[in-house]
Amino acid sequence: RGQMAVGVGWLETCGIRWDQASGVAAGAGLGFDVAARLPVQHMPAVMQGAAYWEKSGDTNMHKARLGALPERGIAVLLLSNLGGEVGGPLTALKFGALAVAAGATEEEADELTAQVLETTGYWENQWVPGATCTECGTVAFNGPCVPGHQQKPPQALASYEGTYADDFYGDAMQLTAKGEVLSMQFGPVDGPLSFGVNNQARQAPCKEVAETQPAWNRGTLPLTGSCMVTEFSAPLEIPAGGISDANSTVAFPAGCGFVPLPDAMSVLVITQGKSAWALVPGMLVLLERRPSE
């Protein structure tokens, strides 16, 4: 009572290979991610049909996996400092440890551990060619490579100047042009931006540009007419953020997504007429330029 039925997709995310034809339901709720009897297929004999519940939790820097066979008085709790979304091995290890604790052989436990990695899609989803270098000299996982093949930005630097803001961050970004240099002040980043042949510089339908963003992040981007998209790169020397390419240093939190290391942080400035928006892909932040006084 008080729990909800969960589908096969959720169970597989949790590492349990489920036979839809079994007619057995699984639930979640009241603090449990899964509460069910384990399937009789795809499990060591000592675990088949056993009552089972689990609770897991993730942050960007820590992960926990808790699984229990309550009728047998067996539970396994694993804690780790795994970052990002690399939780698959911990989930698999939890089931392997449960199997050993329940009396399965090491071979059966190893087989179950390997099966859980397959069931959760760990090999398919985690080991993607994200470390492949693009023709822009960047990491493919960090974003698309759309080289503009231009030595200079397509517009005068003064056209990008201004204060960029939204309702949540307020006046978050300041772009200032001086001579041949466009500088940015944005959080811990305070310095000149660079532009080169590998940076984006393209004219595109505004609707197409807007549709590349999640619906909640499109803000006030226009949906008609043509927009100019210019990509600048922030320096990898960010003393206030503890990041230095020259000194090989990185620090939390700026080095955990804010700056897509080992690449520089991209800043896309989208312009249409006198209107402009700044997009920071690594943060999914879209800021609109305030009208000049």
mmCIF file of C-alpha atoms in Angstrom:
data_model
loop_
_atom_site.group_PDB
_atom_site.id
_atom_site.type_symbol
_atom_site.label_atom_id
_atom_site.label_comp_id
_atom_site.label_asym_id
_atom_site.label_seq_id
_atom_site.Cartn_x
_atom_site.Cartn_y
_atom_site.Cartn_z
ATOM 1 C CA ARG A 1 0.000 0.000 0.000
ATOM 2 C CA GLY A 2 1.296 3.447 -0.919
ATOM 3 C CA GLN A 3 3.634 2.162 -3.607
ATOM 4 C CA MET A 4 3.319 2.419 -7.364
ATOM 5 C CA ALA A 5 3.923 -0.182 -10.026
ATOM 6 C CA VAL A 6 7.039 0.358 -12.112
ATOM 7 C CA GLY A 7 7.780 -0.657 -15.668
ATOM 8 C CA VAL A 8 10.453 -2.846 -17.181
ATOM 9 C CA GLY A 9 12.495 0.181 -18.259
ATOM 10 C CA TRP A 10 12.929 1.357 -14.673
ATOM 11 C CA LEU A 11 13.839 -2.129 -13.455
ATOM 12 C CA GLU A 12 16.477 -2.464 -16.158
ATOM 13 C CA THR A 13 17.884 0.937 -15.219
ATOM 14 C CA CYS A 14 18.253 -0.482 -11.718
ATOM 15 C CA GLY A 15 20.012 -3.562 -13.110
ATOM 16 C CA ILE A 16 17.213 -6.140 -12.963
ATOM 17 C CA ARG A 17 16.482 -8.046 -16.169
ATOM 18 C CA TRP A 18 12.744 -8.574 -16.115
ATOM 19 C CA ASP A 19 10.581 -11.017 -18.034
ATOM 20 C CA GLN A 20 7.365 -9.222 -18.985
ATOM 21 C CA ALA A 21 5.640 -12.552 -19.594
ATOM 22 C CA SER A 22 6.119 -13.624 -15.966
ATOM 23 C CA GLY A 23 3.017 -11.740 -14.844
ATOM 24 C CA VAL A 24 4.865 -10.582 -11.729
ATOM 25 C CA ALA A 25 4.707 -6.880 -10.824
ATOM 26 C CA ALA A 26 7.295 -4.704 -9.120
ATOM 27 C CA GLY A 27 6.773 -1.543 -7.129
ATOM 28 C CA ALA A 28 8.535 1.565 -5.880
ATOM 29 C CA GLY A 29 7.792 4.191 -3.268
ATOM 30 C CA LEU A 30 7.881 4.758 0.484
ATOM 31 C CA GLY A 31 11.619 5.325 0.233
ATOM 32 C CA PHE A 32 12.370 2.315 -1.980
ATOM 33 C CA ASP A 33 13.478 2.533 -5.611
ATOM 34 C CA VAL A 34 12.378 -1.074 -6.148
ATOM 35 C CA ALA A 35 10.371 -3.455 -3.966
ATOM 36 C CA ALA A 36 9.640 -6.827 -5.556
ATOM 37 C CA ARG A 37 10.433 -10.492 -5.745
ATOM 38 C CA LEU A 38 13.402 -11.111 -7.969
ATOM 39 C CA PRO A 39 12.664 -12.900 -11.241
ATOM 40 C CA VAL A 40 13.317 -16.610 -11.505
ATOM 41 C CA GLN A 41 15.115 -16.031 -14.787
ATOM 42 C CA HIS A 42 18.535 -14.394 -15.029
ATOM 43 C CA MET A 43 19.324 -14.858 -11.334
ATOM 44 C CA PRO A 44 21.442 -17.370 -9.386
ATOM 45 C CA ALA A 45 19.287 -20.148 -7.960
ATOM 46 C CA VAL A 46 19.750 -18.881 -4.393
ATOM 47 C CA MET A 47 18.186 -15.523 -5.350
ATOM 48 C CA GLN A 48 15.364 -16.623 -7.639
ATOM 49 C CA GLY A 49 11.996 -15.384 -6.368
ATOM 50 C CA ALA A 50 13.557 -13.819 -3.269
ATOM 51 C CA ALA A 51 11.959 -10.736 -1.717
ATOM 52 C CA TYR A 52 14.137 -7.748 -2.596
ATOM 53 C CA TRP A 53 14.264 -4.018 -2.066
ATOM 54 C CA GLU A 54 16.804 -1.348 -2.916
ATOM 55 C CA LYS A 55 17.591 2.308 -2.505
ATOM 56 C CA SER A 56 20.236 4.184 -4.465
ATOM 57 C CA GLY A 57 21.359 7.795 -4.503
ATOM 58 C CA ASP A 58 23.688 9.856 -6.678
ATOM 59 C CA THR A 59 25.301 13.275 -6.623
ATOM 60 C CA ASN A 60 27.887 14.628 -9.052
ATOM 61 C CA MET A 61 30.642 13.486 -6.708
ATOM 62 C CA HIS A 62 29.283 10.568 -4.642
ATOM 63 C CA LYS A 63 27.125 7.473 -5.130
ATOM 64 C CA ALA A 64 25.451 4.917 -2.882
ATOM 65 C CA ARG A 65 23.893 1.523 -3.647
ATOM 66 C CA LEU A 66 21.830 -0.353 -1.072
ATOM 67 C CA GLY A 67 20.147 -3.697 -1.776
ATOM 68 C CA ALA A 68 18.543 -6.181 0.603
ATOM 69 C CA LEU A 69 17.045 -9.655 0.721
ATOM 70 C CA PRO A 70 14.912 -9.034 3.837
ATOM 71 C CA GLU A 71 13.579 -12.566 4.293
ATOM 72 C CA ARG A 72 17.155 -13.809 4.546
ATOM 73 C CA GLY A 73 18.543 -10.976 6.651
ATOM 74 C CA ILE A 74 21.072 -10.022 3.962
ATOM 75 C CA ALA A 75 21.918 -6.492 2.825
ATOM 76 C CA VAL A 76 24.744 -4.821 0.925
ATOM 77 C CA LEU A 77 25.580 -1.113 1.111
ATOM 78 C CA LEU A 78 28.238 0.358 -1.182
ATOM 79 C CA LEU A 79 29.490 3.952 -0.975
ATOM 80 C CA SER A 80 31.794 5.563 -3.525
ATOM 81 C CA ASN A 81 33.246 8.828 -4.747
ATOM 82 C CA LEU A 82 32.447 8.068 -8.382
ATOM 83 C CA GLY A 83 31.667 11.274 -10.229
ATOM 84 C CA GLY A 84 29.339 12.131 -13.080
ATOM 85 C CA GLU A 85 27.053 9.368 -14.298
ATOM 86 C CA VAL A 86 29.490 6.504 -13.786
ATOM 87 C CA GLY A 87 27.280 4.486 -11.446
ATOM 88 C CA GLY A 88 26.901 1.324 -13.514
ATOM 89 C CA PRO A 89 29.836 -0.602 -12.012
ATOM 90 C CA LEU A 90 28.623 0.134 -8.473
ATOM 91 C CA THR A 91 25.150 -1.186 -9.318
ATOM 92 C CA ALA A 92 26.661 -4.350 -10.806
ATOM 93 C CA LEU A 93 28.985 -4.839 -7.831
ATOM 94 C CA LYS A 94 26.036 -4.551 -5.462
ATOM 95 C CA PHE A 95 24.238 -7.451 -7.121
ATOM 96 C CA GLY A 96 27.427 -9.503 -7.269
ATOM 97 C CA ALA A 97 28.036 -8.956 -3.545
ATOM 98 C CA LEU A 98 24.414 -9.846 -2.756
ATOM 99 C CA ALA A 99 24.784 -13.071 -4.704
ATOM 100 C CA VAL A 100 27.909 -14.070 -2.765
ATOM 101 C CA ALA A 101 26.255 -13.171 0.551
ATOM 102 C CA ALA A 102 23.208 -15.264 -0.406
ATOM 103 C CA GLY A 103 25.384 -18.318 -1.079
ATOM 104 C CA ALA A 104 25.962 -18.174 -4.825
ATOM 105 C CA THR A 105 29.281 -19.340 -6.239
ATOM 106 C CA GLU A 106 31.868 -16.802 -7.366
ATOM 107 C CA GLU A 107 31.216 -17.833 -10.959
ATOM 108 C CA GLU A 108 27.469 -17.165 -10.538
ATOM 109 C CA ALA A 109 28.186 -13.821 -8.894
ATOM 110 C CA ASP A 110 30.567 -12.837 -11.694
ATOM 111 C CA GLU A 111 27.977 -13.823 -14.289
ATOM 112 C CA LEU A 112 25.297 -11.742 -12.547
ATOM 113 C CA THR A 113 27.652 -8.761 -12.266
ATOM 114 C CA ALA A 114 28.419 -8.900 -15.987
ATOM 115 C CA GLN A 115 24.736 -9.281 -16.797
ATOM 116 C CA VAL A 116 23.810 -6.182 -14.775
ATOM 117 C CA LEU A 117 26.333 -4.111 -16.744
ATOM 118 C CA GLU A 118 24.601 -5.260 -19.932
ATOM 119 C CA THR A 119 21.095 -4.732 -18.543
ATOM 120 C CA THR A 120 21.754 -1.157 -17.447
ATOM 121 C CA GLY A 121 23.270 -0.347 -20.845
ATOM 122 C CA TYR A 122 26.587 0.553 -19.233
ATOM 123 C CA TRP A 123 28.800 -0.593 -22.088
ATOM 124 C CA GLU A 124 26.568 0.897 -24.743
ATOM 125 C CA ASN A 125 25.887 4.246 -23.068
ATOM 126 C CA GLN A 126 29.030 4.909 -21.075
ATOM 127 C CA TRP A 127 31.762 3.896 -23.454
ATOM 128 C CA VAL A 128 30.740 6.042 -26.381
ATOM 129 C CA PRO A 129 33.373 7.670 -28.604
ATOM 130 C CA GLY A 130 33.255 10.784 -26.424
ATOM 131 C CA ALA A 131 37.026 11.103 -26.298
ATOM 132 C CA THR A 132 37.289 11.247 -30.079
ATOM 133 C CA CYS A 133 39.033 14.393 -31.269
ATOM 134 C CA THR A 134 37.026 16.466 -33.728
ATOM 135 C CA GLU A 135 38.427 18.430 -36.637
ATOM 136 C CA CYS A 136 38.118 21.474 -34.353
ATOM 137 C CA GLY A 137 40.671 19.914 -32.007
ATOM 138 C CA THR A 138 38.031 19.450 -29.306
ATOM 139 C CA VAL A 139 36.514 16.457 -27.522
ATOM 140 C CA ALA A 140 33.399 15.155 -29.304
ATOM 141 C CA PHE A 141 31.521 14.608 -26.015
ATOM 142 C CA ASN A 142 31.739 18.316 -25.166
ATOM 143 C CA GLY A 143 29.688 19.473 -28.137
ATOM 144 C CA PRO A 144 29.424 19.616 -31.906
ATOM 145 C CA CYS A 145 32.258 20.819 -34.091
ATOM 146 C CA VAL A 146 30.996 23.450 -36.533
ATOM 147 C CA PRO A 147 34.070 25.292 -37.829
ATOM 148 C CA GLY A 148 33.369 28.634 -39.428
ATOM 149 C CA HIS A 149 36.733 28.740 -41.260
ATOM 150 C CA GLN A 150 37.021 32.457 -40.574
ATOM 151 C CA GLN A 151 39.977 34.302 -39.092
ATOM 152 C CA LYS A 152 37.832 37.024 -37.516
ATOM 153 C CA PRO A 153 34.298 37.200 -36.090
ATOM 154 C CA PRO A 154 31.680 37.957 -38.754
ATOM 155 C CA GLN A 155 30.571 41.159 -37.003
ATOM 156 C CA ALA A 156 32.308 44.104 -35.370
ATOM 157 C CA LEU A 157 33.204 43.274 -31.765
ATOM 158 C CA ALA A 158 31.186 46.266 -30.578
ATOM 159 C CA SER A 159 28.021 44.528 -31.824
ATOM 160 C CA TYR A 160 28.482 41.869 -29.126
ATOM 161 C CA GLU A 161 28.994 44.281 -26.243
ATOM 162 C CA GLY A 162 26.507 44.562 -23.425
ATOM 163 C CA THR A 163 25.087 43.164 -20.225
ATOM 164 C CA TYR A 164 23.457 39.740 -20.577
ATOM 165 C CA ALA A 165 20.905 38.599 -18.019
ATOM 166 C CA ASP A 166 17.902 36.452 -17.186
ATOM 167 C CA ASP A 167 15.340 36.357 -14.379
ATOM 168 C CA PHE A 168 17.275 33.741 -12.391
ATOM 169 C CA TYR A 169 20.908 34.903 -12.624
ATOM 170 C CA GLY A 170 20.225 38.618 -13.018
ATOM 171 C CA ASP A 171 22.997 40.606 -14.713
ATOM 172 C CA ALA A 172 25.265 37.578 -15.093
ATOM 173 C CA MET A 173 27.554 38.362 -18.017
ATOM 174 C CA GLN A 174 29.333 41.424 -19.303
ATOM 175 C CA LEU A 175 30.928 41.531 -22.752
ATOM 176 C CA THR A 176 33.237 44.475 -23.477
ATOM 177 C CA ALA A 177 35.034 45.314 -26.699
ATOM 178 C CA LYS A 178 38.296 47.238 -26.716
ATOM 179 C CA GLY A 179 40.224 47.448 -29.931
ATOM 180 C CA GLU A 180 40.599 43.936 -31.341
ATOM 181 C CA VAL A 181 39.717 42.204 -28.069
ATOM 182 C CA LEU A 182 36.345 41.085 -26.713
ATOM 183 C CA SER A 183 36.462 40.415 -22.967
ATOM 184 C CA MET A 184 33.980 38.592 -20.770
ATOM 185 C CA GLN A 185 33.161 38.778 -17.086
ATOM 186 C CA PHE A 186 30.994 35.799 -16.117
ATOM 187 C CA GLY A 187 31.237 34.212 -12.683
ATOM 188 C CA PRO A 188 34.867 33.236 -12.113
ATOM 189 C CA VAL A 189 35.756 33.893 -15.765
ATOM 190 C CA ASP A 190 37.234 37.327 -16.298
ATOM 191 C CA GLY A 191 39.378 37.852 -19.361
ATOM 192 C CA PRO A 192 39.652 38.034 -23.144
ATOM 193 C CA LEU A 193 37.745 35.692 -25.425
ATOM 194 C CA SER A 194 39.377 34.107 -28.453
ATOM 195 C CA PHE A 195 38.053 33.394 -31.933
ATOM 196 C CA GLY A 196 39.575 31.307 -34.710
ATOM 197 C CA VAL A 197 38.904 29.199 -37.771
ATOM 198 C CA ASN A 198 37.481 26.344 -35.661
ATOM 199 C CA ASN A 199 34.857 28.514 -33.978
ATOM 200 C CA GLN A 200 31.306 28.721 -35.267
ATOM 201 C CA ALA A 201 30.402 31.671 -37.476
ATOM 202 C CA ARG A 202 27.212 30.942 -39.344
ATOM 203 C CA GLN A 203 23.966 32.473 -40.477
ATOM 204 C CA ALA A 204 20.999 30.204 -39.793
ATOM 205 C CA PRO A 205 17.204 30.365 -39.470
ATOM 206 C CA CYS A 206 16.417 31.548 -35.940
ATOM 207 C CA LYS A 207 13.887 28.757 -35.514
ATOM 208 C CA GLU A 208 16.598 26.188 -36.275
ATOM 209 C CA VAL A 209 18.908 27.761 -33.682
ATOM 210 C CA ALA A 210 16.145 27.810 -31.058
ATOM 211 C CA GLU A 211 15.179 24.189 -31.684
ATOM 212 C CA THR A 212 18.699 23.024 -30.825
ATOM 213 C CA GLN A 213 17.980 24.078 -27.228
ATOM 214 C CA PRO A 214 15.774 22.307 -24.670
ATOM 215 C CA ALA A 215 12.281 23.818 -24.640
ATOM 216 C CA TRP A 216 12.824 25.325 -21.204
ATOM 217 C CA ASN A 217 16.059 27.021 -22.317
ATOM 218 C CA ARG A 218 14.882 28.797 -25.439
ATOM 219 C CA GLY A 219 13.994 31.950 -23.534
ATOM 220 C CA THR A 220 13.155 34.788 -25.874
ATOM 221 C CA LEU A 221 15.049 33.503 -28.899
ATOM 222 C CA PRO A 222 13.184 34.589 -32.049
ATOM 223 C CA LEU A 223 11.486 31.929 -34.133
ATOM 224 C CA THR A 224 11.359 33.901 -37.375
ATOM 225 C CA GLY A 225 13.985 35.438 -39.601
ATOM 226 C CA SER A 226 17.685 34.769 -39.718
ATOM 227 C CA CYS A 227 20.173 34.753 -36.843
ATOM 228 C CA MET A 228 23.954 35.030 -36.758
ATOM 229 C CA VAL A 229 25.675 32.544 -34.444
ATOM 230 C CA THR A 230 29.226 33.404 -33.374
ATOM 231 C CA GLU A 231 31.221 31.168 -31.051
ATOM 232 C CA PHE A 232 33.938 32.528 -28.785
ATOM 233 C CA SER A 233 36.213 30.540 -26.470
ATOM 234 C CA ALA A 234 37.017 31.508 -22.902
ATOM 235 C CA PRO A 235 40.602 31.138 -21.676
ATOM 236 C CA LEU A 236 41.666 28.073 -19.727
ATOM 237 C CA GLU A 237 43.355 30.332 -17.187
ATOM 238 C CA ILE A 238 40.647 31.009 -14.583
ATOM 239 C CA PRO A 239 42.394 31.854 -11.291
ATOM 240 C CA ALA A 240 39.135 32.562 -9.449
ATOM 241 C CA GLY A 241 37.896 29.090 -10.415
ATOM 242 C CA GLY A 242 41.110 27.253 -9.598
ATOM 243 C CA ILE A 243 41.587 26.245 -13.251
ATOM 244 C CA SER A 244 44.917 26.666 -15.018
ATOM 245 C CA ASP A 245 46.053 24.920 -18.167
ATOM 246 C CA ALA A 246 49.576 26.222 -17.633
ATOM 247 C CA ASN A 247 49.758 24.871 -14.067
ATOM 248 C CA SER A 248 47.665 21.720 -14.748
ATOM 249 C CA THR A 249 45.199 22.526 -11.960
ATOM 250 C CA VAL A 250 41.452 22.016 -11.685
ATOM 251 C CA ALA A 251 39.002 22.669 -8.882
ATOM 252 C CA PHE A 252 35.384 22.107 -7.887
ATOM 253 C CA PRO A 253 32.864 23.309 -8.970
ATOM 254 C CA ALA A 254 34.122 25.195 -12.032
ATOM 255 C CA GLY A 255 36.017 22.155 -13.296
ATOM 256 C CA CYS A 256 32.989 19.850 -13.057
ATOM 257 C CA GLY A 257 30.913 20.922 -16.055
ATOM 258 C CA PHE A 258 31.128 24.725 -15.964
ATOM 259 C CA VAL A 259 34.303 24.458 -18.041
ATOM 260 C CA PRO A 260 34.197 21.355 -20.308
ATOM 261 C CA LEU A 261 37.804 20.328 -19.732
ATOM 262 C CA PRO A 262 40.097 19.668 -21.492
ATOM 263 C CA ASP A 263 38.402 22.101 -23.881
ATOM 264 C CA ALA A 264 37.818 25.783 -23.305
ATOM 265 C CA MET A 265 34.344 27.002 -22.395
ATOM 266 C CA SER A 266 32.340 28.023 -25.447
ATOM 267 C CA VAL A 267 30.176 31.135 -25.486
ATOM 268 C CA LEU A 268 27.753 31.424 -28.390
ATOM 269 C CA VAL A 269 26.501 34.926 -29.138
ATOM 270 C CA ILE A 270 23.315 34.897 -31.212
ATOM 271 C CA THR A 271 22.351 38.156 -32.864
ATOM 272 C CA GLN A 272 19.396 39.414 -34.879
ATOM 273 C CA GLY A 273 19.381 43.107 -35.652
ATOM 274 C CA LYS A 274 20.074 44.958 -32.394
ATOM 275 C CA SER A 275 19.004 42.021 -30.229
ATOM 276 C CA ALA A 276 21.515 39.541 -28.843
ATOM 277 C CA TRP A 277 21.626 36.460 -26.647
ATOM 278 C CA ALA A 278 24.563 34.653 -25.039
ATOM 279 C CA LEU A 279 24.435 30.893 -24.730
ATOM 280 C CA VAL A 280 26.803 28.917 -22.503
ATOM 281 C CA PRO A 281 26.337 25.288 -23.681
ATOM 282 C CA GLY A 282 28.198 23.724 -20.746
ATOM 283 C CA MET A 283 25.710 25.260 -18.318
ATOM 284 C CA LEU A 284 22.608 25.316 -20.536
ATOM 285 C CA VAL A 285 22.350 28.999 -19.685
ATOM 286 C CA LEU A 286 20.755 31.427 -22.141
ATOM 287 C CA LEU A 287 21.060 35.120 -21.330
ATOM 288 C CA GLU A 288 19.467 38.017 -23.204
ATOM 289 C CA ARG A 289 21.265 41.315 -23.697
ATOM 290 C CA ARG A 290 19.657 44.183 -21.849
ATOM 291 C CA PRO A 291 18.656 47.142 -24.031
ATOM 292 C CA SER A 292 21.258 49.897 -23.992
ATOM 293 C CA GLU A 293 20.234 53.018 -22.150
#
